[in-house]
CSV table of C-alpha atoms in Angstrom, one decimal:
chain,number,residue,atom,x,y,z
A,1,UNK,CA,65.8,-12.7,136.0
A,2,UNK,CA,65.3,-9.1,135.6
A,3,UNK,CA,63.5,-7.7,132.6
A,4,UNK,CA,62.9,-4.1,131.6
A,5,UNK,CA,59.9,-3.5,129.5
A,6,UNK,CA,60.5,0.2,127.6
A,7,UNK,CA,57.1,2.4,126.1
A,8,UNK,CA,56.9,3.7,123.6
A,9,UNK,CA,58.5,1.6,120.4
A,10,UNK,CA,58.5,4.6,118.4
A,11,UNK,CA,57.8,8.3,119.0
A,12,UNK,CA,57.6,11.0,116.7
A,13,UNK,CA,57.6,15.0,117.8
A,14,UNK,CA,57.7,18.2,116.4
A,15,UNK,CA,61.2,20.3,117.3
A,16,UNK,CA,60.4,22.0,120.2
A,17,UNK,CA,58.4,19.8,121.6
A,18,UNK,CA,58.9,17.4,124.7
A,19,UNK,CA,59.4,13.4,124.7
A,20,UNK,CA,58.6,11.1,127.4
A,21,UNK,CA,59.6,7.3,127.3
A,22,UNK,CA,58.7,5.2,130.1
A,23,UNK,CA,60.9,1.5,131.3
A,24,UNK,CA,59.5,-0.3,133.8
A,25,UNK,CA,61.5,-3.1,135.9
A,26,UNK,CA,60.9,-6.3,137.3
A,27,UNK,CA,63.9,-6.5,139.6
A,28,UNK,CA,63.2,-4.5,143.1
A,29,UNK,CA,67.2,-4.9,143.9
A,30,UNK,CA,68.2,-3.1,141.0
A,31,UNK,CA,69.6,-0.2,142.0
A,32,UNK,CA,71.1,1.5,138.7
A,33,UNK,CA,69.0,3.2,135.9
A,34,UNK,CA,71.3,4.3,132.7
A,35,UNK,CA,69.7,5.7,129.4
A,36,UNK,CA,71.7,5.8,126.3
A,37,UNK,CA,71.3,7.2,123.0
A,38,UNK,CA,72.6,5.2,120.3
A,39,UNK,CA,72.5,6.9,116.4
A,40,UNK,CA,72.4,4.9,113.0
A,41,UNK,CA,75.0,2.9,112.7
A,42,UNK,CA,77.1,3.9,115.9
A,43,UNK,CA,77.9,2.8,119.4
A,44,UNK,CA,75.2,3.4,122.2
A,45,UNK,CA,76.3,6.3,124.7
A,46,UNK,CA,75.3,7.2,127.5
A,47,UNK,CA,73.4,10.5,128.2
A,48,UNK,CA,72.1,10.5,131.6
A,49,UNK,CA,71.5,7.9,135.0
A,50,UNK,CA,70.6,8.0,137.8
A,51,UNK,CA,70.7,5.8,140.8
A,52,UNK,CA,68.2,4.2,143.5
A,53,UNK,CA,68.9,6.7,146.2
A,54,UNK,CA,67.5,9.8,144.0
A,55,UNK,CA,64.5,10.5,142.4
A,56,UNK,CA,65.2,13.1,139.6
A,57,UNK,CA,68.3,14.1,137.9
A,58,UNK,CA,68.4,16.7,135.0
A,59,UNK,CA,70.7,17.9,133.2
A,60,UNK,CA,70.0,20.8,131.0
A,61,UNK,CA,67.4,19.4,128.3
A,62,UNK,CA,67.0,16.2,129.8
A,63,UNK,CA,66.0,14.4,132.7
A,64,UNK,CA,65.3,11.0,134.0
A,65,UNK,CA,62.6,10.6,137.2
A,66,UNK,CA,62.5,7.1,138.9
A,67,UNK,CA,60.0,5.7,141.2
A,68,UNK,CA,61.2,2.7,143.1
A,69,UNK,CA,57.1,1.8,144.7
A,70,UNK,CA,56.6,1.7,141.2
A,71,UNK,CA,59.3,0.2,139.8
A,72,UNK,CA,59.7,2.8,136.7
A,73,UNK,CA,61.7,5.3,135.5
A,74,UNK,CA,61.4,7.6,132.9
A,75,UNK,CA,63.7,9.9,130.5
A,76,UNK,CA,62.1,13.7,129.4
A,77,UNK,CA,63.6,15.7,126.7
A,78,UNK,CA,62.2,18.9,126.1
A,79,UNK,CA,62.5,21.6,123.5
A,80,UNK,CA,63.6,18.7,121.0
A,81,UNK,CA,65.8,19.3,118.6
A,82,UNK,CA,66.2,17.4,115.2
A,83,UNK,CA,69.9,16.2,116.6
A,84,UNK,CA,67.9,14.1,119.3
A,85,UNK,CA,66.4,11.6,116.7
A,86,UNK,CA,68.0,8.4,117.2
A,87,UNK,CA,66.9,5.0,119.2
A,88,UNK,CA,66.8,5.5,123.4
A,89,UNK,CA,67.5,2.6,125.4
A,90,UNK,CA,67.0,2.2,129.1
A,91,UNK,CA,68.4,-0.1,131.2
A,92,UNK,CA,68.3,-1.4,134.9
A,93,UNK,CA,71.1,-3.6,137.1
A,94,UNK,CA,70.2,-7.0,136.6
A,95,UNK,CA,69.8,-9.0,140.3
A,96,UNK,CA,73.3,-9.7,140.8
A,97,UNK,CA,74.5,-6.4,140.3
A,98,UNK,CA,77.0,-7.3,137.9
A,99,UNK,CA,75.5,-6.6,134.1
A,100,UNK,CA,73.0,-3.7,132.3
A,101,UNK,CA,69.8,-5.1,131.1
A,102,UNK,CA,68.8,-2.8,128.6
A,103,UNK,CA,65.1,-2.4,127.3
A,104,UNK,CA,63.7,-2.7,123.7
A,105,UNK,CA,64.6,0.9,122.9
A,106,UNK,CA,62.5,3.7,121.6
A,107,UNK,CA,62.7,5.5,118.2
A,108,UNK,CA,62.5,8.7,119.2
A,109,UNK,CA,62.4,11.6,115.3
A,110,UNK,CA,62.3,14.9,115.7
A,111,UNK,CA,60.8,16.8,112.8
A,112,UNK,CA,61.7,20.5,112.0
B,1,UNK,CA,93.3,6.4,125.1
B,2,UNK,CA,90.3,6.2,122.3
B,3,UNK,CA,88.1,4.4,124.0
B,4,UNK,CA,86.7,0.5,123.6
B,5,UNK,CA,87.9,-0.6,120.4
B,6,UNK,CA,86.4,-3.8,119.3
B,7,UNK,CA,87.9,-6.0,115.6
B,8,UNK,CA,87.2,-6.8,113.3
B,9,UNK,CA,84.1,-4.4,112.4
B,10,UNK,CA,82.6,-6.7,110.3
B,11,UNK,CA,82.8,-10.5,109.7
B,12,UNK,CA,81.3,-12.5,107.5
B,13,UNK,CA,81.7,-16.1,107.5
B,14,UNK,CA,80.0,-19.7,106.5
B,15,UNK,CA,77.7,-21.3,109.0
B,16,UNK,CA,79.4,-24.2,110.9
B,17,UNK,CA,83.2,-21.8,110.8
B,18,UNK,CA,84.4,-20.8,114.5
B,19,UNK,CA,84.9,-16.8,114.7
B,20,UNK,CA,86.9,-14.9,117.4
B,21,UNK,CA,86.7,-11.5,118.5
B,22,UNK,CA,88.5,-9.3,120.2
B,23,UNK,CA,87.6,-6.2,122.5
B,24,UNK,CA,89.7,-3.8,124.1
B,25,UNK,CA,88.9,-2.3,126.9
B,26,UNK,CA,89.4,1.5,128.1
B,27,UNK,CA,93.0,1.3,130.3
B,28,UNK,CA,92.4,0.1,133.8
B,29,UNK,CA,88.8,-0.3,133.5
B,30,UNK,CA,88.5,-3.8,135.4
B,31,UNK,CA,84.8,-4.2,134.5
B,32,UNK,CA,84.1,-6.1,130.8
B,33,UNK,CA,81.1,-7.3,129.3
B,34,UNK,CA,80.0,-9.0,126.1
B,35,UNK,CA,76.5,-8.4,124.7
B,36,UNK,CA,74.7,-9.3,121.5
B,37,UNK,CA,72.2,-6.7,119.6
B,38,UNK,CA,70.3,-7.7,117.1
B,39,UNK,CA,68.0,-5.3,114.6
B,40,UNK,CA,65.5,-3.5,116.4
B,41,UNK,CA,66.4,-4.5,119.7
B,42,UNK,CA,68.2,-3.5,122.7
B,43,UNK,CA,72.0,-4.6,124.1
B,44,UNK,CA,71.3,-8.6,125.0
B,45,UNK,CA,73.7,-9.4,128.2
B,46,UNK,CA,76.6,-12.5,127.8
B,47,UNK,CA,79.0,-12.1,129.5
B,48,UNK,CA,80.8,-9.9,132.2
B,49,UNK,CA,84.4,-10.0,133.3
B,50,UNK,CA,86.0,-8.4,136.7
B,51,UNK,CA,89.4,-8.1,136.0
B,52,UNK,CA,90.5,-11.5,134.4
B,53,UNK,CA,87.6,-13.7,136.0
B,54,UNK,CA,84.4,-14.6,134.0
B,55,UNK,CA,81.4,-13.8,137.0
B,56,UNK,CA,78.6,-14.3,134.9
B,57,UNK,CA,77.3,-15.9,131.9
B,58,UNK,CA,74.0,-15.6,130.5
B,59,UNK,CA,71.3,-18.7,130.1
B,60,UNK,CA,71.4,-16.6,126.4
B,61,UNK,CA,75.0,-18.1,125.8
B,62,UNK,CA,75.0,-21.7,124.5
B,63,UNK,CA,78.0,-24.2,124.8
B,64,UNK,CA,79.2,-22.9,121.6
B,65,UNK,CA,80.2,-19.2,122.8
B,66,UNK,CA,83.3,-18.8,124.8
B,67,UNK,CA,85.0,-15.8,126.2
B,68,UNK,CA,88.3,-15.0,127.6
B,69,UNK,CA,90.0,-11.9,129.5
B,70,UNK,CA,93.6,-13.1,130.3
B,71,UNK,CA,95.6,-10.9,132.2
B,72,UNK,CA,92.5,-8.4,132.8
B,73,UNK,CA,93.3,-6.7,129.7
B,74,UNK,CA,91.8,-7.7,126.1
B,75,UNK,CA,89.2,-9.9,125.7
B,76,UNK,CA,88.3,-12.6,123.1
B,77,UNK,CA,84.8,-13.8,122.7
B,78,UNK,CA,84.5,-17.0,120.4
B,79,UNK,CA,81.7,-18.5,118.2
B,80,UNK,CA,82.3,-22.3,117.7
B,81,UNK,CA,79.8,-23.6,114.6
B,82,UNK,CA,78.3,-20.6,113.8
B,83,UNK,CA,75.1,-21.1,112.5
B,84,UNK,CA,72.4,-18.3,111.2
B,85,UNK,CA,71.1,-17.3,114.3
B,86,UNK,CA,74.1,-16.3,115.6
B,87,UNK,CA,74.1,-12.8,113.0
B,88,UNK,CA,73.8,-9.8,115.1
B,89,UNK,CA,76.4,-7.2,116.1
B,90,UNK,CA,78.5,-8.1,119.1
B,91,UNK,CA,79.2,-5.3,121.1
B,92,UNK,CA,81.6,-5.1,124.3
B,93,UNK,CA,81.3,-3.0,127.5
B,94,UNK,CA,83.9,-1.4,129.9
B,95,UNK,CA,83.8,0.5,132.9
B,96,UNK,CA,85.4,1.1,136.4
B,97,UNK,CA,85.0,0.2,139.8
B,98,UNK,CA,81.4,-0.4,140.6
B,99,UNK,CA,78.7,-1.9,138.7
B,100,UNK,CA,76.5,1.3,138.8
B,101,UNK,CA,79.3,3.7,137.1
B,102,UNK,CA,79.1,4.3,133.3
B,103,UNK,CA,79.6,1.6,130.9
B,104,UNK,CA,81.4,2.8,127.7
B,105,UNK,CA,80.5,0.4,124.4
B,106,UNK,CA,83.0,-0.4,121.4
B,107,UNK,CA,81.8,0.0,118.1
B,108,UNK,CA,80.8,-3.7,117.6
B,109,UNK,CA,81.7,-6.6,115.6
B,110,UNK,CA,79.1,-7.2,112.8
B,111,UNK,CA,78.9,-10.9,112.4
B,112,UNK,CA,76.9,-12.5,109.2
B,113,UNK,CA,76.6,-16.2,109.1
B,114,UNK,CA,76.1,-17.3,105.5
């Protein structure tokens, strides 16, 4: 089945700085790439995705660039703010197309 | 319309009880899915409803775990015999029309076998 392996566990930046965190899939029919952010204690959200037919998406602070050869995607944040420390997950279509399979998840803390 | 709303929040019950939760959906979304998150770890996949029809289980989800989605509305995920290993918070999934749209999550059920 279809497994998304997600670098680093834990990641810790200076405010201002940028963040990369790297997922790599196993599934070359997966076709879907969501991230989320998901804070102490509350419900994962989603914050940016992008899908098979594109390579890069941004969206103001943020964006996500996914390389299909490859078979990974990654998420950039720059100019970090403290606000953007919580756990990252990312997650690919599994091979039926019907579920999320969601990485490990990254820690990402942004010190002021 | 809030969003997913998942109950109870939290749950704590003996090992070998049977537990039921319930998760309710955004309105007209006709995608649902279960999945389990334990400590440290990303969303684990269960279970995934379109519209009132279960189209996938995971190998993850043992005899003991059963779900339901009558109607295409609410759905109930059950726990038969919990034991230890089932603790982790059970979070449910909506969206709309295809697969790759945005999946919105509840809040979660915290479960705690004692």
């Amino acid at each position: 089945g279809e497994n998304v392996e997600q670098h680093p566990s834990t990641l810790s930046v200076q405010e201002g700085d940028s963040a990369v965190i790297k997922c790599t899939y196993s599934d070359s029919a997966s076709n879907y790439f969501p991230w989320y952010k998901q804070e102490l204690g509350k419900r994962p959200q989603l914050i940016i995705d992008i899908r098979s037919n594109v390579g890069e998406k941004k969206d103001q602070r943020i964006a996500v660039t996914l390389n299909k050869t490859a078979k990974h995607f990654s998420l950039h944040i720059t100019e970090t703010q403290p606000e953007d420390s919580a756990v990252y997950f990312c997650a690919a279509t599994n091979q039926a197309g019907t579920a999320l399979i969601f990485g490990k998840g990254t820690t990402l803390s942004v010190s002021s | 319309d809030t969003g997913v709303s998942q109950d109870p929040r939290h749950k704590i019950t003996k090992r070998g009880q049977n537990v039921t939760f319930r998760c309710d959906p955004i309105s007209e979304h006709n995608r649902l899915y279960w999945y389990r998150q334990t400590l440290g770890q990303g969303p684990e996949f269960l279970t995934y409803f379109q519209n009132e029809a279960q189209l996938e289980k995971s190998r993850l989800l043992s005899d003991r775990f059963s779900a339901e989605r009558p109607k295409g509305s609410f759905s109930t995920l059950e726990i038969q015999r919990t034991e230890q290993g089932d603790s982790a918070m059970y979070l449910c999934a909506s969206s709309f029309g295809r697969v790759n749209t945005e999946a919105f999550f509840g809040q979660g059920t915290r479960l705690t076998v004692v």
